[in-house]
Amino acid sequence: MTESDRQKFYTDQLRALVSEKETALGRRLTFCVVTFGCQMNARDSEKLTGILTEAGYKETDSEQADFVLYNTCTVRENANERLYGRLGHLNHYKKSHPETVIAVCGCMMQEPAEVENVRNKLTFVDIVFGTHNIFKLAELLYTHLSTGERVFDVWEDTDLIVEDLPSKRKYSFKSGVNIMFGCNNFCSYCIVPYVRGRERSRKPEDIISEIKALADDGVVEIMLLGQNVNSYGKNLGHPITFAQLMKQIEEIDGIKRIRFMTSHPKDLSDELIETMAESKKICRHLHLPLQSGSSRVLKAMNRHYTKEQYLDLVDRIKTAIPDISLTTDIIVGFPGETEEDFEETLDVVKKIRFDNAFTFIYSKRDGTAAAKLPQVPEDVIKDRFNRLLSLVQKNTSEVCGRDIGKVVEVLTEEADSRVEGMLTGRLSNNIMVHFEGDSSLISRIVKVRLLESKGFYYYGRLEE
Ligand code: SAH
Ligand code: SF4
Ligand code: F3S
């Protein structure tokens, strides 16, 4: 029996149980999945939602549901605090609705100390599992419902990739596609390698057949997901590069836009730059985390590139793809960061003028190498953070309007929630545009003239 057959068996068992309960209650059983963190977690949540839907549960946005599942993030301390706040509220609700089943999964549950906290202090949590065994949800939930026992199942690491999981997409026309799991880079500040395990690439044929099925189902845009997509395929039995994979994906009929996240600068090849430059489908957007502009700090971060190498890489990218939009991540206040180091970061930001930069205050994560280093005082970090943020915002408002007056292709994504009759779409370079139009255009690629720039977004007019 394969793992996916085993899980189909448990899904059937669970469906019977759900149906029995629904008959007794005279109503449908509901579930709510709350997602924290990155695109990887968002994609995992689509799979968890797929499993619960197959088992007969009905999805709801409200946390006042029969089954509530928190898919957690632990990349920074504030992510953890937010989870505990939400759980506190739910505990209150459960007191008057004792049938409510509460589960916690995701990155935070890969940390033994957090699991112990839930086990001993948050006794109203019924089920805990980690990032490596999300495919077991039906089995874990069935076990809890049929025994009434709390279920804890966290794996330290895995080399297993379970294919053929059901999944329920959030959007009909776009989808994330995992191409690899885990991370081997151990940047010294980062907890992800500890909670997501070692790097594992999916086989190209599995990725291609998933994307073909998505295209047949009306998906026009895909986002290839991995912590470091540029090292895709290196450890497969038949090694293949990320650029080669992209070329195969490009051939798939129906797919009109290809995006990917995240690129580590140290592994971004000329082959990839060339493939992007030649491609009609790969979007004109690259998220290329800088983290710091100081070569000394970059070394301490274990990033394997210098300031000069990063600048040179960006130069090569901009020469080959002049209309590229660049975004980045920057950490302020890494242990030992001096004023001079920070000024190097400002210097890179001034030189490159990113379309946008996500700026983070360094957060100490237990177990990572940097956690043992002397920390920068909080007031110094706050001051640097504010200086960086205002530079980033100034750049964004100046740079993002560069296509004003042009007619561009836009994927219409949704009706504007604020103004009746307005639609929201996205340019190839990931910038948003608001324009007047009928909601029948949603999921279609249309031509829009860009009339006014608001920094992060445009106002435009539908052409033709
Ligand atoms: N794999 C991706 C990043 C994943 S985490 C990459 O290498 O680019 C997303 C972002 O969170 C990182 O780029 C980094 O800027 C930030 N981050 C990670 N750990 C952090 C920490 N301990 N404190 C503050 N920011 C952190
Ligand atoms: Fe974290 Fe670095 Fe891996 Fe990104 S590449 S997930 S920052 S360890
Ligand atoms: Fe957070 Fe896990 Fe993503 S720690 S950023 S959800 S990989």
Coordinates of C-alpha atoms and ligand atoms in Angstrom, one line a residue:
M1 CA 0.0 0.0 0.0
T2 CA 1.4 3.4 -0.9
E3 CA 1.3 6.3 1.6
S4 CA -1.3 8.1 -0.6
D5 CA -3.5 4.9 -0.7
R6 CA -3.2 4.7 3.1
Q7 CA -4.4 8.3 3.5
K8 CA -7.3 7.7 1.0
F9 CA -8.4 4.9 3.4
Y10 CA -8.3 7.2 6.4
T11 CA -10.1 9.9 4.4
D12 CA -12.9 7.4 3.7
Q13 CA -13.1 6.5 7.4
L14 CA -13.2 10.1 8.4
R15 CA -15.9 10.9 5.8
A16 CA -18.1 8.2 7.3
L17 CA -17.6 9.6 10.8
V18 CA -18.3 13.2 9.7
S19 CA -21.4 12.1 7.9
E20 CA -22.6 10.3 11.1
K21 CA -22.0 13.4 13.2
E22 CA -23.8 15.6 10.6
T23 CA -26.9 13.4 10.7
A24 CA -27.0 13.5 14.5
L25 CA -26.5 17.3 14.5
G26 CA -28.8 18.0 11.6
R27 CA -26.2 20.4 10.0
R28 CA -22.9 20.4 8.2
L29 CA -19.6 20.2 10.1
T30 CA -17.3 23.2 9.4
F31 CA -13.6 23.7 9.4
C32 CA -11.3 26.8 9.3
V33 CA -7.6 26.7 8.4
V34 CA -5.7 29.8 9.6
T35 CA -2.4 30.3 7.9
F36 CA 0.7 32.3 9.1
G37 CA 4.0 32.8 7.3
C38 CA 5.2 32.4 3.7
Q39 CA 3.9 31.0 0.4
M40 CA 5.1 27.5 1.4
N41 CA 2.7 27.5 4.3
A42 CA -0.1 29.0 2.1
R43 CA 0.4 26.1 -0.3
D44 CA 0.5 23.5 2.5
S45 CA -2.8 25.0 3.7
E46 CA -4.4 24.4 0.3
K47 CA -3.4 20.8 0.7
L48 CA -4.8 20.6 4.2
T49 CA -8.0 22.2 3.0
G50 CA -8.1 19.7 0.1
I51 CA -7.9 16.8 2.6
L52 CA -10.7 18.2 4.8
T53 CA -12.9 18.9 1.9
E54 CA -12.5 15.4 0.7
A55 CA -13.4 14.2 4.1
G56 CA -16.7 16.0 3.9
Y57 CA -16.1 19.1 6.0
K58 CA -17.4 22.5 4.8
E59 CA -15.0 25.4 4.7
T60 CA -15.7 28.6 6.7
D61 CA -13.8 31.8 7.3
S62 CA -14.8 31.9 10.9
E63 CA -12.7 30.5 13.7
Q64 CA -16.0 29.5 15.4
A65 CA -15.9 26.2 13.5
D66 CA -16.1 22.5 14.4
F67 CA -12.5 22.0 13.4
V68 CA -9.9 24.8 13.6
L69 CA -6.4 24.3 12.3
Y70 CA -3.5 26.8 12.8
N71 CA -0.7 26.4 10.3
T72 CA 2.1 28.2 12.0
C73 CA 5.3 30.2 11.2
T74 CA 8.3 30.7 13.5
V75 CA 10.7 32.7 11.3
R76 CA 10.5 35.7 13.8
E77 CA 9.4 35.9 17.4
N78 CA 6.3 38.0 16.7
A79 CA 4.9 35.2 14.6
N80 CA 4.8 33.0 17.7
E81 CA 3.2 35.7 19.8
R82 CA 0.4 36.2 17.4
L83 CA -0.4 32.5 17.4
Y84 CA -0.6 32.3 21.2
G85 CA -3.0 35.3 21.2
R86 CA -5.3 33.6 18.7
L87 CA -5.2 30.3 20.6
G88 CA -6.2 32.1 23.8
H89 CA -9.4 33.5 22.1
L90 CA -10.3 30.1 20.7
N91 CA -9.9 28.5 24.1
H92 CA -12.5 30.9 25.4
Y93 CA -14.9 29.8 22.6
K94 CA -14.2 26.1 23.2
K95 CA -15.4 26.5 26.8
S96 CA -18.9 27.0 25.6
H97 CA -18.5 24.7 22.5
P98 CA -16.6 21.7 23.9
E99 CA -17.1 19.7 20.7
T100 CA -14.7 22.1 18.9
V101 CA -11.5 20.3 17.8
I102 CA -8.3 22.4 17.7
A103 CA -5.1 21.5 15.9
V104 CA -1.8 23.2 15.5
C105 CA 0.7 22.3 12.7
G106 CA 3.5 24.0 10.7
C107 CA 6.9 25.3 11.4
M108 CA 6.5 26.3 15.0
M109 CA 5.5 22.7 15.9
Q110 CA 8.9 21.5 14.6
E111 CA 10.4 23.2 17.7
P112 CA 10.5 20.7 20.6
A113 CA 10.1 23.5 23.2
E114 CA 7.0 24.9 21.5
V115 CA 5.5 21.4 21.3
E116 CA 6.1 20.9 25.1
N117 CA 4.5 24.2 25.8
V118 CA 1.3 23.1 23.9
R119 CA 1.4 19.6 25.5
N120 CA 1.7 20.9 29.0
K121 CA 0.0 24.3 29.1
L122 CA -2.4 24.5 26.2
T123 CA -4.3 21.3 27.0
F124 CA -7.3 22.5 25.0
V125 CA -5.3 21.8 21.8
D126 CA -6.3 18.3 20.5
I127 CA -3.9 17.6 17.6
V128 CA -0.3 18.6 16.9
F129 CA 1.7 17.7 13.8
G130 CA 4.7 19.2 11.9
T131 CA 5.8 20.2 8.5
H132 CA 6.9 16.8 7.3
N133 CA 3.6 14.9 7.8
I134 CA 0.8 17.2 6.7
F135 CA -0.4 14.4 4.4
K136 CA -1.5 12.5 7.5
L137 CA -4.2 15.0 8.5
A138 CA -7.1 12.6 7.8
E139 CA -5.5 9.9 9.9
L140 CA -4.6 12.1 12.8
L141 CA -8.1 13.7 12.9
Y142 CA -9.8 10.3 12.6
T143 CA -7.7 9.0 15.4
H144 CA -8.6 11.9 17.7
L145 CA -12.3 11.7 16.9
S146 CA -12.6 8.0 17.3
T147 CA -10.5 7.8 20.6
G148 CA -11.0 11.2 22.2
E149 CA -7.3 11.2 22.9
R150 CA -4.9 14.1 22.2
V151 CA -2.7 13.2 19.2
F152 CA 0.9 14.4 18.9
D153 CA 2.8 13.4 15.7
V154 CA 5.9 15.5 14.8
W155 CA 8.7 14.1 12.7
E156 CA 12.2 15.4 13.1
D157 CA 13.0 15.2 9.4
T158 CA 12.0 13.2 6.3
D159 CA 13.2 12.1 2.9
L160 CA 9.6 11.3 1.9
I161 CA 7.7 13.4 -0.8
V162 CA 4.1 12.3 -0.9
E163 CA 2.6 13.0 -4.3
D164 CA -1.1 13.0 -5.3
L165 CA -2.5 14.9 -2.3
P166 CA -5.9 16.5 -2.9
S167 CA -5.7 20.3 -2.8
K168 CA -8.2 23.1 -2.9
R169 CA -6.8 26.3 -4.5
K170 CA -7.6 29.7 -3.1
Y171 CA -7.7 31.2 -6.6
S172 CA -9.1 29.4 -9.7
F173 CA -6.6 31.0 -12.1
K174 CA -3.3 30.9 -10.2
S175 CA -1.5 28.4 -8.1
G176 CA 1.7 27.8 -6.2
V177 CA 3.6 24.6 -7.1
N178 CA 6.2 23.2 -4.8
I179 CA 9.3 22.3 -6.7
M180 CA 11.4 21.5 -3.6
F181 CA 11.1 21.3 0.1
G182 CA 13.5 22.2 2.9
C183 CA 16.8 24.2 2.9
N184 CA 20.5 23.3 3.3
N185 CA 21.9 26.8 3.5
F186 CA 21.8 27.4 7.3
C187 CA 22.0 31.2 7.1
S188 CA 23.2 31.9 10.6
Y189 CA 20.0 33.9 11.7
C190 CA 17.5 31.5 10.1
I191 CA 15.4 28.8 11.7
V192 CA 13.9 27.5 8.4
P193 CA 16.4 24.7 7.9
Y194 CA 15.7 23.4 11.4
V195 CA 11.9 23.3 10.9
R196 CA 11.7 22.4 7.2
G197 CA 14.5 19.8 7.1
R198 CA 17.0 19.1 4.4
E199 CA 16.6 20.1 0.8
R200 CA 14.5 17.7 -1.4
S201 CA 13.6 18.3 -5.0
R202 CA 10.5 16.9 -6.6
K203 CA 11.0 15.0 -9.8
P204 CA 10.6 17.1 -12.9
E205 CA 8.0 14.7 -14.4
D206 CA 5.8 15.1 -11.2
I207 CA 6.1 18.8 -11.4
I208 CA 5.2 18.9 -15.1
S209 CA 2.2 16.6 -14.7
E210 CA 0.9 18.7 -11.8
I211 CA 1.2 21.9 -13.9
K212 CA -0.5 20.3 -16.9
A213 CA -3.4 19.3 -14.7
L214 CA -3.6 22.8 -13.3
A215 CA -3.6 24.3 -16.8
D216 CA -6.4 21.9 -17.8
D217 CA -8.3 23.2 -14.8
G218 CA -8.1 26.8 -15.9
V219 CA -4.9 27.9 -14.2
V220 CA -2.9 30.5 -16.2
E221 CA -0.3 31.6 -13.7
I222 CA 2.0 29.4 -11.5
M223 CA 4.4 30.3 -8.8
L224 CA 7.2 27.8 -8.4
L225 CA 8.0 27.5 -4.7
G226 CA 11.2 26.6 -2.8
Q227 CA 13.5 28.2 -0.2
N228 CA 16.3 28.4 -2.8
V229 CA 14.9 27.5 -6.2
N230 CA 18.3 28.1 -7.8
S231 CA 19.6 24.9 -6.4
Y232 CA 16.7 22.9 -7.7
G233 CA 17.5 19.5 -9.1
K234 CA 21.1 19.2 -7.9
N235 CA 20.5 16.1 -5.8
L236 CA 18.1 14.2 -8.1
G237 CA 19.1 10.8 -9.5
H238 CA 19.1 12.5 -12.9
P239 CA 20.3 16.1 -12.0
I240 CA 18.6 19.0 -13.8
T241 CA 19.0 22.7 -13.4
F242 CA 16.3 25.2 -12.4
A243 CA 16.6 26.8 -15.8
Q244 CA 16.1 23.5 -17.6
L245 CA 13.0 22.9 -15.6
M246 CA 11.7 26.3 -16.5
K247 CA 12.2 25.6 -20.2
Q248 CA 10.1 22.4 -19.9
I249 CA 7.3 24.3 -18.0
E250 CA 7.4 27.1 -20.6
E251 CA 6.2 24.4 -23.2
I252 CA 3.0 23.7 -21.3
D253 CA -0.1 25.0 -23.2
G254 CA -2.4 27.2 -21.2
I255 CA 0.2 28.5 -18.7
K256 CA 0.7 32.1 -19.5
R257 CA 2.8 33.4 -16.6
I258 CA 5.5 31.7 -14.5
R259 CA 6.8 33.2 -11.3
F260 CA 9.1 31.7 -8.7
M261 CA 10.3 32.3 -5.1
T262 CA 12.9 32.5 -3.6
S263 CA 16.2 33.0 -5.4
H264 CA 19.4 32.9 -3.3
P265 CA 21.9 35.2 -4.9
K266 CA 24.8 32.7 -4.5
D267 CA 23.2 30.2 -6.8
L268 CA 21.6 32.4 -9.4
S269 CA 23.2 31.3 -12.7
D270 CA 23.8 33.0 -16.0
E271 CA 21.8 30.2 -17.6
L272 CA 18.8 31.3 -15.6
I273 CA 19.3 35.0 -16.5
E274 CA 19.4 34.0 -20.2
T275 CA 16.4 31.7 -19.9
M276 CA 14.4 34.6 -18.3
A277 CA 15.6 37.1 -20.9
E278 CA 14.4 34.8 -23.7
S279 CA 11.2 33.7 -22.1
K280 CA 7.7 35.0 -23.1
K281 CA 6.1 33.5 -20.0
I282 CA 8.6 34.0 -17.1
C283 CA 7.5 37.2 -15.3
R284 CA 9.6 40.3 -15.2
H285 CA 10.0 40.1 -11.5
L286 CA 12.8 38.8 -9.3
H287 CA 12.8 38.6 -5.6
L288 CA 16.5 38.5 -4.6
P289 CA 17.0 38.7 -0.9
L290 CA 20.0 40.9 0.0
Q291 CA 19.8 40.6 3.8
S292 CA 22.7 43.0 4.3
G293 CA 24.9 45.3 2.2
S294 CA 28.0 44.7 4.3
S295 CA 30.4 42.0 3.1
R296 CA 31.5 41.5 6.7
V297 CA 27.9 40.9 7.9
L298 CA 27.1 38.7 4.9
K299 CA 30.0 36.5 5.9
A300 CA 28.7 36.3 9.5
M301 CA 25.3 35.5 8.1
N302 CA 26.8 32.6 6.1
R303 CA 25.3 34.0 2.8
H304 CA 28.3 33.1 0.6
Y305 CA 28.4 36.4 -1.4
T306 CA 29.9 39.8 -1.0
K307 CA 28.4 43.3 -1.5
E308 CA 30.4 43.5 -4.8
Q309 CA 29.2 40.1 -6.0
Y310 CA 25.6 41.1 -5.3
L311 CA 25.9 44.4 -7.2
D312 CA 27.6 42.7 -10.1
L313 CA 24.8 40.1 -10.2
V314 CA 22.2 42.8 -10.3
D315 CA 24.1 44.5 -13.1
R316 CA 24.1 41.4 -15.2
I317 CA 20.4 40.8 -14.6
K318 CA 19.5 44.4 -15.5
T319 CA 21.6 44.4 -18.6
A320 CA 20.0 41.1 -19.9
I321 CA 16.4 42.0 -18.7
P322 CA 16.1 45.8 -18.7
D323 CA 12.4 45.8 -17.7
I324 CA 12.9 43.6 -14.6
S325 CA 11.4 44.6 -11.3
L326 CA 13.6 43.7 -8.4
T327 CA 12.5 43.2 -4.8
T328 CA 14.4 42.1 -1.8
D329 CA 14.5 41.2 1.9
I330 CA 16.8 43.1 4.4
I331 CA 17.5 42.3 8.0
V332 CA 18.4 45.3 10.3
G333 CA 20.4 44.7 13.5
F334 CA 22.1 41.4 12.9
P335 CA 24.4 40.7 15.9
G336 CA 27.5 42.8 15.6
E337 CA 26.1 45.1 12.9
T338 CA 27.9 48.5 13.2
E339 CA 26.9 51.9 11.9
E340 CA 29.4 51.4 9.0
D341 CA 27.9 48.0 8.1
F342 CA 24.5 49.5 8.1
E343 CA 25.6 52.4 5.8
E344 CA 26.8 49.7 3.4
T345 CA 23.3 48.4 3.3
L346 CA 21.9 51.9 2.6
D347 CA 24.5 52.3 -0.1
V348 CA 23.3 49.1 -1.9
V349 CA 19.7 50.2 -1.6
K350 CA 20.6 53.6 -3.1
K351 CA 22.5 52.0 -5.9
I352 CA 19.9 49.4 -6.9
R353 CA 16.7 51.3 -6.2
F354 CA 14.6 48.2 -5.5
D355 CA 10.9 48.3 -6.5
N356 CA 10.3 47.2 -3.0
A357 CA 12.2 45.9 0.0
F358 CA 10.8 43.9 2.9
T359 CA 12.6 45.1 5.9
F360 CA 12.9 43.0 9.1
I361 CA 14.2 43.7 12.5
Y362 CA 16.6 40.9 13.4
S363 CA 14.8 38.3 15.6
K364 CA 16.9 35.9 17.7
R365 CA 15.9 32.3 17.1
D366 CA 17.1 29.7 19.6
G367 CA 19.2 27.0 18.1
T368 CA 20.6 29.1 15.3
A369 CA 24.3 30.1 15.1
A370 CA 23.6 33.8 15.4
A371 CA 21.6 33.5 18.7
K372 CA 24.9 33.1 20.6
L373 CA 26.4 36.4 19.3
P374 CA 26.1 39.7 21.2
Q375 CA 22.9 41.5 20.2
V376 CA 22.6 45.1 18.9
P377 CA 20.8 47.4 21.4
E378 CA 17.1 47.9 20.6
D379 CA 17.1 51.7 20.2
V380 CA 20.0 51.5 17.7
I381 CA 18.1 49.0 15.7
K382 CA 14.9 51.0 15.7
D383 CA 16.7 54.1 14.5
R384 CA 18.4 52.2 11.7
F385 CA 15.2 50.5 10.7
N386 CA 13.4 53.8 10.3
R387 CA 16.2 55.3 8.2
L388 CA 16.1 52.2 5.9
L389 CA 12.4 52.2 5.7
S390 CA 12.2 55.8 4.6
L391 CA 14.8 55.3 1.9
V392 CA 13.0 52.2 0.7
Q393 CA 9.7 54.0 0.5
K394 CA 11.2 57.0 -1.3
N395 CA 12.7 54.6 -3.9
T396 CA 9.4 52.7 -4.3
S397 CA 7.4 55.8 -5.0
E398 CA 9.9 57.0 -7.6
V399 CA 10.7 53.7 -9.3
C400 CA 7.4 52.0 -9.5
G401 CA 5.7 54.6 -11.7
R402 CA 8.2 54.1 -14.6
D403 CA 5.7 52.5 -17.0
I404 CA 3.2 55.4 -16.9
G405 CA 1.5 56.0 -20.2
K406 CA 2.3 52.5 -21.5
V407 CA -0.2 49.8 -22.5
V408 CA 0.6 46.6 -20.6
E409 CA -0.7 43.1 -20.2
V410 CA -2.6 42.6 -16.9
L411 CA -3.9 39.5 -15.3
T412 CA -7.3 40.5 -13.8
E413 CA -7.4 39.0 -10.3
E414 CA -10.4 40.2 -8.5
A415 CA -13.2 42.8 -8.1
D416 CA -11.9 45.8 -6.1
S417 CA -13.3 45.4 -2.6
R418 CA -13.5 49.1 -2.1
V419 CA -15.0 50.6 -5.2
E420 CA -18.0 49.1 -7.2
G421 CA -17.2 48.4 -10.9
M422 CA -13.4 48.5 -10.4
L423 CA -11.1 45.5 -10.9
T424 CA -7.6 44.8 -9.6
G425 CA -5.0 43.1 -11.7
R426 CA -1.3 42.5 -11.8
L427 CA 1.4 43.4 -14.2
S428 CA 4.1 40.9 -15.2
N429 CA 6.4 42.7 -12.9
N430 CA 4.0 42.1 -10.0
I431 CA 2.8 45.7 -9.5
M432 CA -1.0 46.0 -9.1
V433 CA -3.3 48.1 -11.2
H434 CA -6.9 49.2 -10.5
F435 CA -9.1 49.8 -13.6
E436 CA -12.8 49.9 -14.5
G437 CA -14.3 46.7 -15.9
D438 CA -16.7 43.9 -15.7
S439 CA -16.1 41.0 -13.3
S440 CA -16.3 38.6 -16.2
L441 CA -12.7 39.7 -17.0
I442 CA -11.4 38.0 -13.8
S443 CA -8.8 35.4 -14.6
R444 CA -8.2 36.8 -18.1
I445 CA -5.2 38.7 -19.4
V446 CA -6.2 42.1 -20.7
K447 CA -4.5 45.2 -22.0
V448 CA -4.5 48.2 -19.7
R449 CA -3.1 51.7 -20.2
L450 CA -1.4 52.9 -17.1
L451 CA -2.6 56.4 -16.2
E452 CA -1.5 57.3 -12.7
S453 CA 1.1 55.9 -10.3
K454 CA 0.4 55.6 -6.6
G455 CA 3.8 54.1 -5.7
F456 CA 2.8 50.6 -4.9
Y457 CA 0.0 50.5 -7.5
Y458 CA -1.4 52.2 -10.6
Y459 CA -4.7 53.5 -11.9
G460 CA -5.3 52.4 -15.5
R461 CA -7.9 52.2 -18.3
L462 CA -8.9 49.1 -20.2
E463 CA -7.8 49.3 -23.8
E464 CA -9.7 47.9 -26.9
Ligands
SAH1 N1 14.6 31.2 1.7 C1 14.4 32.6 1.6 C2 13.9 33.3 2.8 C3 12.9 32.7 3.7 S1 12.6 33.6 5.2 C4 15.8 33.3 1.3 O1 16.8 32.8 1.5 O2 15.7 34.3 0.8 C5 12.1 35.2 4.6 C6 12.9 36.3 5.1 O3 12.7 36.4 6.5 C7 14.4 36.2 4.9 O4 14.7 36.6 3.6 C8 14.9 37.2 5.9 O5 15.1 38.5 5.4 C9 13.9 37.1 7.0 N2 14.3 36.4 8.2 C10 14.7 35.1 8.3 N3 15.1 34.9 9.6 C11 15.0 36.0 10.3 C12 15.4 36.4 11.6 N4 15.8 35.6 12.5 N5 15.1 37.7 11.9 C13 14.7 38.6 11.1 N6 14.4 38.3 9.8 C14 14.5 37.0 9.4
SF4_2 FE1 16.7 30.7 5.7 FE2 18.9 31.1 4.3 FE3 17.5 28.9 3.9 FE4 16.5 31.2 3.1 S1 18.4 30.2 2.3 S2 15.4 29.6 4.2 S3 17.3 32.6 4.7 S4 18.6 29.4 5.7
F3S3 FE1 7.6 30.8 8.4 FE2 8.0 28.3 7.9 FE3 7.7 29.9 5.9 S1 9.0 29.5 9.5 S2 8.5 31.9 6.7 S3 6.2 29.5 7.4 S4 9.0 28.1 6.0

